[in-house]
Amino acid sequence: MAIHVPSALEAQAEACLLMFSHLNLLYLAIRDPTFVPTQDMLIGLYVL
C-alpha cells in the first residue's frame, strides 16, 4: 500500500484546507449538504 504525503509547504497547506470537514459542508455544484444525520446518529447523540 502506498502512502502519499505532500512535501512542499504550499501542498501541505492546500491539503489541510481541502480536508477540513467544517469547510466542506456543502456540495458546491448542487448546494446540497454533504453530511445528513440519520436516525441512528440522532438517537446515539440523544443517549450520550
GROMACS .gro file of N, CA and C in nm:
model
  144
    1MET      N    1   0.085  -0.117   0.000
    1MET     CA    2   0.000   0.000   0.000
    1MET      C    3   0.090   0.124   0.000
    2ALA      N    4   0.057   0.218  -0.084
    2ALA     CA    5   0.136   0.340  -0.094
    2ALA      C    6   0.070   0.452  -0.015
    3ILE      N    7   0.154   0.533   0.048
    3ILE     CA    8   0.106   0.649   0.122
    3ILE      C    9   0.172   0.771   0.058
    4HIS      N   10   0.092   0.866   0.018
    4HIS     CA   11   0.143   0.987  -0.046
    4HIS      C   12   0.130   1.104   0.051
    5VAL      N   13   0.241   1.170   0.078
    5VAL     CA   14   0.245   1.283   0.171
    5VAL      C   15   0.293   1.405   0.093
    6PRO      N   16   0.218   1.514   0.098
    6PRO     CA   17   0.264   1.635   0.030
    6PRO      C   18   0.392   1.688   0.095
    7SER      N   19   0.492   1.714   0.015
    7SER     CA   20   0.622   1.753   0.071
    7SER      C   21   0.640   1.904   0.076
    8ALA      N   22   0.587   1.977  -0.019
    8ALA     CA   23   0.604   2.122  -0.020
    8ALA      C   24   0.509   2.186   0.080
    9LEU      N   25   0.549   2.297   0.138
    9LEU     CA   26   0.464   2.366   0.235
    9LEU      C   27   0.333   2.412   0.172
   10GLU      N   28   0.341   2.456   0.048
   10GLU     CA   29   0.221   2.501  -0.022
   10GLU      C   30   0.124   2.384  -0.043
   11ALA      N   31   0.177   2.268  -0.077
   11ALA     CA   32   0.093   2.149  -0.096
   11ALA      C   33   0.034   2.102   0.036
   12GLN      N   34   0.110   2.112   0.145
   12GLN     CA   35   0.058   2.075   0.276
   12GLN      C   36  -0.056   2.167   0.318
   13ALA      N   37  -0.041   2.296   0.294
   13ALA     CA   38  -0.146   2.391   0.329
   13ALA      C   39  -0.272   2.365   0.248
   14GLU      N   40  -0.256   2.335   0.120
   14GLU     CA   41  -0.371   2.305   0.035
   14GLU      C   42  -0.441   2.178   0.080
   15ALA      N   43  -0.365   2.076   0.117
   15ALA     CA   44  -0.424   1.950   0.163
   15ALA      C   45  -0.501   1.971   0.293
   16CYS      N   46  -0.445   2.048   0.384
   16CYS     CA   47  -0.516   2.077   0.510
   16CYS      C   48  -0.644   2.153   0.484
   17LEU      N   49  -0.639   2.248   0.394
   17LEU     CA   50  -0.757   2.327   0.363
   17LEU      C   51  -0.867   2.242   0.300
   18LEU      N   52  -0.830   2.149   0.214
   18LEU     CA   53  -0.929   2.064   0.148
   18LEU      C   54  -0.985   1.957   0.240
   19MET      N   55  -0.909   1.917   0.342
   19MET     CA   56  -0.953   1.807   0.428
   19MET      C   57  -1.030   1.852   0.551
   20PHE      N   58  -1.035   1.982   0.580
   20PHE     CA   59  -1.111   2.029   0.696
   20PHE      C   60  -1.259   2.003   0.673
   21SER      N   61  -1.320   1.929   0.764
   21SER     CA   62  -1.461   1.893   0.746
   21SER      C   63  -1.553   2.013   0.766
   22HIS      N   64  -1.515   2.108   0.850
   22HIS     CA   65  -1.603   2.222   0.872
   22HIS      C   66  -1.607   2.317   0.752
   23LEU      N   67  -1.517   2.300   0.659
   23LEU     CA   68  -1.519   2.382   0.538
   23LEU      C   69  -1.592   2.313   0.423
   24ASN      N   70  -1.618   2.183   0.435
   24ASN     CA   71  -1.681   2.107   0.328
   24ASN      C   72  -1.821   2.063   0.368
   25LEU      N   73  -1.906   2.157   0.403
   25LEU     CA   74  -2.041   2.123   0.448
   25LEU      C   75  -2.140   2.112   0.334
   26LEU      N   76  -2.108   2.171   0.219
   26LEU     CA   77  -2.199   2.168   0.105
   26LEU      C   78  -2.127   2.118  -0.019
   27TYR      N   79  -2.201   2.042  -0.101
   27TYR     CA   80  -2.153   2.013  -0.236
   27TYR      C   81  -2.167   2.143  -0.315
   28LEU      N   82  -2.060   2.197  -0.363
   28LEU     CA   83  -2.066   2.328  -0.428
   28LEU      C   84  -2.143   2.324  -0.559
   29ALA      N   85  -2.141   2.213  -0.629
   29ALA     CA   86  -2.208   2.207  -0.759
   29ALA      C   87  -2.359   2.208  -0.745
   30ILE      N   88  -2.411   2.140  -0.643
   30ILE     CA   89  -2.557   2.127  -0.632
   30ILE      C   90  -2.613   2.188  -0.505
   31ARG      N   91  -2.530   2.245  -0.421
   31ARG     CA   92  -2.570   2.314  -0.298
   31ARG      C   93  -2.649   2.225  -0.202
   32ASP      N   94  -2.617   2.098  -0.197
   32ASP     CA   95  -2.677   2.006  -0.101
   32ASP      C   96  -2.577   1.977   0.009
   33PRO      N   97  -2.624   1.947   0.129
   33PRO     CA   98  -2.531   1.916   0.238
   33PRO      C   99  -2.458   1.784   0.214
   34THR      N  100  -2.332   1.779   0.256
   34THR     CA  101  -2.255   1.656   0.242
   34THR      C  102  -2.283   1.560   0.356
   35PHE      N  103  -2.324   1.611   0.469
   35PHE     CA  104  -2.349   1.528   0.587
   35PHE      C  105  -2.492   1.549   0.633
   36VAL      N  106  -2.570   1.444   0.632
   36VAL     CA  107  -2.707   1.449   0.682
   36VAL      C  108  -2.719   1.341   0.790
   37PRO      N  109  -2.747   1.381   0.914
   37PRO     CA  110  -2.755   1.281   1.020
   37PRO      C  111  -2.873   1.187   1.001
   38THR      N  112  -2.849   1.059   1.022
   38THR     CA  113  -2.956   0.960   1.011
   38THR      C  114  -3.021   0.942   1.149
   39GLN      N  115  -3.126   0.865   1.152
   39GLN     CA  116  -3.198   0.844   1.277
   39GLN      C  117  -3.108   0.776   1.381
   40ASP      N  118  -3.025   0.681   1.337
   40ASP     CA  119  -2.934   0.613   1.430
   40ASP      C  120  -2.837   0.711   1.494
   41MET      N  121  -2.784   0.804   1.416
   41MET     CA  122  -2.691   0.903   1.470
   41MET      C  123  -2.760   0.993   1.571
   42LEU      N  124  -2.881   1.036   1.540
   42LEU     CA  125  -2.953   1.125   1.630
   42LEU      C  126  -2.988   1.056   1.761
   43ILE      N  127  -3.029   0.930   1.755
   43ILE     CA  128  -3.061   0.856   1.877
   43ILE      C  129  -2.934   0.836   1.959
   44GLY      N  130  -2.823   0.805   1.894
   44GLY     CA  131  -2.697   0.789   1.966
   44GLY      C  132  -2.654   0.917   2.035
   45LEU      N  133  -2.669   1.031   1.969
   45LEU     CA  134  -2.634   1.158   2.032
   45LEU      C  135  -2.728   1.190   2.148
   46TYR      N  136  -2.855   1.155   2.134
   46TYR     CA  137  -2.952   1.179   2.241
   46TYR      C  138  -2.916   1.095   2.364
   47VAL      N  139  -2.876   0.970   2.342
   47VAL     CA  140  -2.841   0.881   2.453
   47VAL      C  141  -2.716   0.931   2.524
   48LEU      N  142  -2.621   0.986   2.449
   48LEU     CA  143  -2.499   1.038   2.512
   48LEU      C  144  -2.531   1.155   2.600
   0.00000   0.00000   0.00000
